[in-house]
PDB file of C-alpha atoms in Angstrom:
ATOM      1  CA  UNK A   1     125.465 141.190  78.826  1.00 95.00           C
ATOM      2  CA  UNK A   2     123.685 138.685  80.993  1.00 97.00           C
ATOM      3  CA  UNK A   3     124.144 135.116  79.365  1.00 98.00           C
ATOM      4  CA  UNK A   4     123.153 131.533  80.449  1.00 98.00           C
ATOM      5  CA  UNK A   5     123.379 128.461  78.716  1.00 98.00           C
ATOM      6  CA  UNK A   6     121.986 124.775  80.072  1.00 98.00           C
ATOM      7  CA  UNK A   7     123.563 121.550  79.518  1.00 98.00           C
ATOM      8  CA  UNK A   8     123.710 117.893  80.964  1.00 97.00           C
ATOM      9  CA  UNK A   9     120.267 117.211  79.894  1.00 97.00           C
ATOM     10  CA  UNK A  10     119.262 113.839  78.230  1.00 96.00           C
ATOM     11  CA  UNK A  11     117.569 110.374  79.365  1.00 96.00           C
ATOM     12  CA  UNK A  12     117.483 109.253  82.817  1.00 96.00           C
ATOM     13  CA  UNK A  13     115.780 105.772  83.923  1.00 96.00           C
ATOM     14  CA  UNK A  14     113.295 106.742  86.691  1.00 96.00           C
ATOM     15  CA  UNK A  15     114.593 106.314  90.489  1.00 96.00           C
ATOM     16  CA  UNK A  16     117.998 107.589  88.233  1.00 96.00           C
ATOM     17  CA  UNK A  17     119.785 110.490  88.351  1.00 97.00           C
ATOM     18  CA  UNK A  18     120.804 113.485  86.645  1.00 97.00           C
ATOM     19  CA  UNK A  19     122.874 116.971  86.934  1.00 98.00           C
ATOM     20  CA  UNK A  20     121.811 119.883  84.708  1.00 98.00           C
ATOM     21  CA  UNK A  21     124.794 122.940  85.039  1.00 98.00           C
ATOM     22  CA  UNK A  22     123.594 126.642  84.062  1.00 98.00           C
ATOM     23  CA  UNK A  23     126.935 128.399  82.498  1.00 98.00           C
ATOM     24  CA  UNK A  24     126.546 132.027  83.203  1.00 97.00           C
ATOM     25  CA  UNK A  25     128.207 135.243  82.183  1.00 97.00           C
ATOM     26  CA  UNK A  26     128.178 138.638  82.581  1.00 96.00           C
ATOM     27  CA  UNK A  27     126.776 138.701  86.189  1.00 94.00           C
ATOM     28  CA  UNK A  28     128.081 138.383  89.608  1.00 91.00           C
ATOM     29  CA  UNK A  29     126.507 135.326  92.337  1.00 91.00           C
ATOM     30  CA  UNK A  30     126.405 137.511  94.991  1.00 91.00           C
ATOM     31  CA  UNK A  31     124.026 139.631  93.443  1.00 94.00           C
ATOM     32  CA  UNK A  32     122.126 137.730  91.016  1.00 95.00           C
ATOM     33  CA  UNK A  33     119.362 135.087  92.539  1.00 96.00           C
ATOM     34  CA  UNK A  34     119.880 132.056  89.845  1.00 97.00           C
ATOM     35  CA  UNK A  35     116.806 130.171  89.262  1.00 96.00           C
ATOM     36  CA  UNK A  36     115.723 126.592  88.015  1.00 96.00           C
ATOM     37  CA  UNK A  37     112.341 126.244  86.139  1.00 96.00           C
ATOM     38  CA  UNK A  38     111.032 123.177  83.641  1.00 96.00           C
ATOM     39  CA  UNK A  39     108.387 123.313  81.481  1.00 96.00           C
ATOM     40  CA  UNK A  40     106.699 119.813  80.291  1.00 95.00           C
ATOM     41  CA  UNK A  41     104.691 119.484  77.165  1.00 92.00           C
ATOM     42  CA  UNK A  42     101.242 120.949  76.737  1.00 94.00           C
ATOM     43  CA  UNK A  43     101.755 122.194  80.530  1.00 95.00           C
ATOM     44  CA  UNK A  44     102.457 125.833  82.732  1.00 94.00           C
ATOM     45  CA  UNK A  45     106.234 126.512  83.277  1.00 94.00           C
ATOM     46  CA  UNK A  46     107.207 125.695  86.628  1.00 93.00           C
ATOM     47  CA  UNK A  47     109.850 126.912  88.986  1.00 93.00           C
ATOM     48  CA  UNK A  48     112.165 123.889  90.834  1.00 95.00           C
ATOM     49  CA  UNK A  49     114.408 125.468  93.021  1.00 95.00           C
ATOM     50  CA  UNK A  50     115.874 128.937  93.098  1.00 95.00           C
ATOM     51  CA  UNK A  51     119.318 130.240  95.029  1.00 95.00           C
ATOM     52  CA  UNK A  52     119.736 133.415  97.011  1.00 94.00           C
ATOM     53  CA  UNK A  53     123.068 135.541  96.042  1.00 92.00           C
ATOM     54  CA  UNK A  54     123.971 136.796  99.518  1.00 85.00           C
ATOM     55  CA  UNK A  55     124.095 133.619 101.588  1.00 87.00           C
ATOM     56  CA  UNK A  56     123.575 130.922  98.377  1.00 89.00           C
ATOM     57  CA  UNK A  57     120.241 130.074 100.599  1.00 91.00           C
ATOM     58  CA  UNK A  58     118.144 127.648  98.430  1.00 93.00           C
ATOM     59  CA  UNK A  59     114.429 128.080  98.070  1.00 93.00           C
ATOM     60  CA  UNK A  60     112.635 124.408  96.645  1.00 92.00           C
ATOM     61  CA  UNK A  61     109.028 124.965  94.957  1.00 86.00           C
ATOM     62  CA  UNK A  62     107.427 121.990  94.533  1.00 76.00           C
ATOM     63  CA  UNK A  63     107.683 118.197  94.221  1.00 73.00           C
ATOM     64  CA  UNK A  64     111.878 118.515  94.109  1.00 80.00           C
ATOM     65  CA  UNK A  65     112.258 119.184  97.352  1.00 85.00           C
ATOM     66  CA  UNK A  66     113.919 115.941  98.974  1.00 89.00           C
ATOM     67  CA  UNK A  67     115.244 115.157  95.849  1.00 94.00           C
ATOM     68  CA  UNK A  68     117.056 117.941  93.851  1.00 95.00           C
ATOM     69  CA  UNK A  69     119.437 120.330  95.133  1.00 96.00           C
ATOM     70  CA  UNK A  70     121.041 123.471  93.834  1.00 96.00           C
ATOM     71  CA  UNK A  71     124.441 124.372  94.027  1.00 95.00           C
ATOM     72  CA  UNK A  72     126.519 126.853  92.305  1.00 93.00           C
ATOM     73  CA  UNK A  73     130.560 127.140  91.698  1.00 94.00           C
ATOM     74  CA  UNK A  74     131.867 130.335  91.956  1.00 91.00           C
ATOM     75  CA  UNK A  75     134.875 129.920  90.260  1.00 94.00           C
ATOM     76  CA  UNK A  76     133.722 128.556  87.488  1.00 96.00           C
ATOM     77  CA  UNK A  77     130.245 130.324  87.082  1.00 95.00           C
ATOM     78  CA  UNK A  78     128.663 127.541  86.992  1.00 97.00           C
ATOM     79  CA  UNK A  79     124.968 126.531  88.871  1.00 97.00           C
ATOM     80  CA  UNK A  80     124.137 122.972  88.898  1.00 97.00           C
ATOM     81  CA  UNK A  81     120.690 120.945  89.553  1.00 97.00           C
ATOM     82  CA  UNK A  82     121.160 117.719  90.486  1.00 97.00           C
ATOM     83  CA  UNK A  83     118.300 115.663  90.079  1.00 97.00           C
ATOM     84  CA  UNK A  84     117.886 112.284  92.201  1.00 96.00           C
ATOM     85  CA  UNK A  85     115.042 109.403  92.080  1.00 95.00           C
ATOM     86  CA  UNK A  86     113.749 111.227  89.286  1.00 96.00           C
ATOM     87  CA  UNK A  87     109.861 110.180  88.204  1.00 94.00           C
ATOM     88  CA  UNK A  88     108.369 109.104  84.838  1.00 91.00           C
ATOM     89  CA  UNK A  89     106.294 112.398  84.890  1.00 89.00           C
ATOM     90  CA  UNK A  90     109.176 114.569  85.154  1.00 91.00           C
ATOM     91  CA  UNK A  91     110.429 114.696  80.921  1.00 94.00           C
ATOM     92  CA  UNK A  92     110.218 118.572  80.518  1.00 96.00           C
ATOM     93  CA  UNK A  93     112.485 121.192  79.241  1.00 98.00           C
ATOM     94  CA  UNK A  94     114.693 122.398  82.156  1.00 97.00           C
ATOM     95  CA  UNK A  95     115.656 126.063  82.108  1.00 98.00           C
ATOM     96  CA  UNK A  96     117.544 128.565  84.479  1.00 98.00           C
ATOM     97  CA  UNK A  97     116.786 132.336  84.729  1.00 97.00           C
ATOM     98  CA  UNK A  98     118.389 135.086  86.870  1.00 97.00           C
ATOM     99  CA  UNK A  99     117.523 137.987  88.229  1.00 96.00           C
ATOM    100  CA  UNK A 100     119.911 141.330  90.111  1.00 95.00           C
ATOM    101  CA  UNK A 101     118.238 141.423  93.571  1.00 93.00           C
ATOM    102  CA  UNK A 102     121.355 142.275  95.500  1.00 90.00           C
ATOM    103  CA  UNK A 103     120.813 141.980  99.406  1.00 88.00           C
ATOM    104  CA  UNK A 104     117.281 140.451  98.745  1.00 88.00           C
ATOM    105  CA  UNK A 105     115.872 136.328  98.956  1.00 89.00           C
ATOM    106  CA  UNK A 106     114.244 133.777  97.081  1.00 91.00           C
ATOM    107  CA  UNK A 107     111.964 133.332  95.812  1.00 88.00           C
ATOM    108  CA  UNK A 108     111.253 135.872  93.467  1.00 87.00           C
ATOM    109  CA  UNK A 109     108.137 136.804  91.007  1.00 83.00           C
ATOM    110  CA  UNK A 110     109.722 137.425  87.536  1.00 89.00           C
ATOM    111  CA  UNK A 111     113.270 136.424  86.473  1.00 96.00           C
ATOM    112  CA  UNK A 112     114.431 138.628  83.204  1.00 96.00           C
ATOM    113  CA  UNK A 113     117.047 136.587  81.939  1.00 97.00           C
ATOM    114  CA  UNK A 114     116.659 133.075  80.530  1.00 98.00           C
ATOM    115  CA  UNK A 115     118.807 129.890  78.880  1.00 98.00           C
ATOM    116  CA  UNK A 116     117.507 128.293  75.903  1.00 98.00           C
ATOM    117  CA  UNK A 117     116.817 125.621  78.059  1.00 98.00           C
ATOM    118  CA  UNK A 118     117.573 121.348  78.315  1.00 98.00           C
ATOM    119  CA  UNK A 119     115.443 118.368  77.097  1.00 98.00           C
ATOM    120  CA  UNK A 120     115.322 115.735  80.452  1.00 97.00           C
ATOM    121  CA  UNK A 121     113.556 112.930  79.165  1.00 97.00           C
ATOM    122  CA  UNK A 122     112.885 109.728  81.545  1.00 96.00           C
ATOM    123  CA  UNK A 123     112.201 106.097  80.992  1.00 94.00           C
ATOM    124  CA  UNK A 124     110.649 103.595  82.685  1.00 87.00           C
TER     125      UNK A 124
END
């Protein structure tokens, strides 16, 4: 059974920084695309940044790009989003999703398995 559970969430000045990990089980990185996504109050979910399996390509959609990366630890099953010069606009819940596309890229249209997600809240 596909599993993922968020964490590292919590308050951030803005221009600060923060790293969200995705703990994931039951699924393999070289198959499974892992995707980061936030949702903000009253407002559409959005995706942030998603990783290929094959060659751990990154895909950025959006304002992170410049700012956030993606990274994943094998070993430990682990995907993190680290978060730099984050903005006052950018409180949301932070999810990641995944997806079995094997050989194929990010980004992709519809991600089947979700965390529960993790509050990011910024100050001024």
């Amino acid at each position: 059974e596909v599993q993922l559970v968020e964490s590292g969430g919590g308050l951030a000045q803005a221009g600060g920084s923060l790293r969200l990990s995705c703990a994931t089980s039951g699924l393999a990185f070289d198959e499974y695309a892992i995707g980061w996504f936030r949702q903000a109050p009253g407002k559409e979910r959005e995706g942030v940044v998603c990783i290929s399996p094959a060659d751990g390509a990154a895909y950025y959609d959006g304002s992170g790009e410049g700012r956030f990366h993606i990274s994943r630890d094998d070993a430990k099953n682990l995907v993190y989003l680290k978060m730099h010069s984050l903005k006052p606009e950018e409180p949301a819940v932070y999810y990641c999703a995944t997806d079995r596309i094997g050989s194929g890229a990010c980004p992709i249209l519809d991600y089947p398995y979700w965390g529960p997600g993790t509050q990011v809240n910024v100050s001024l």
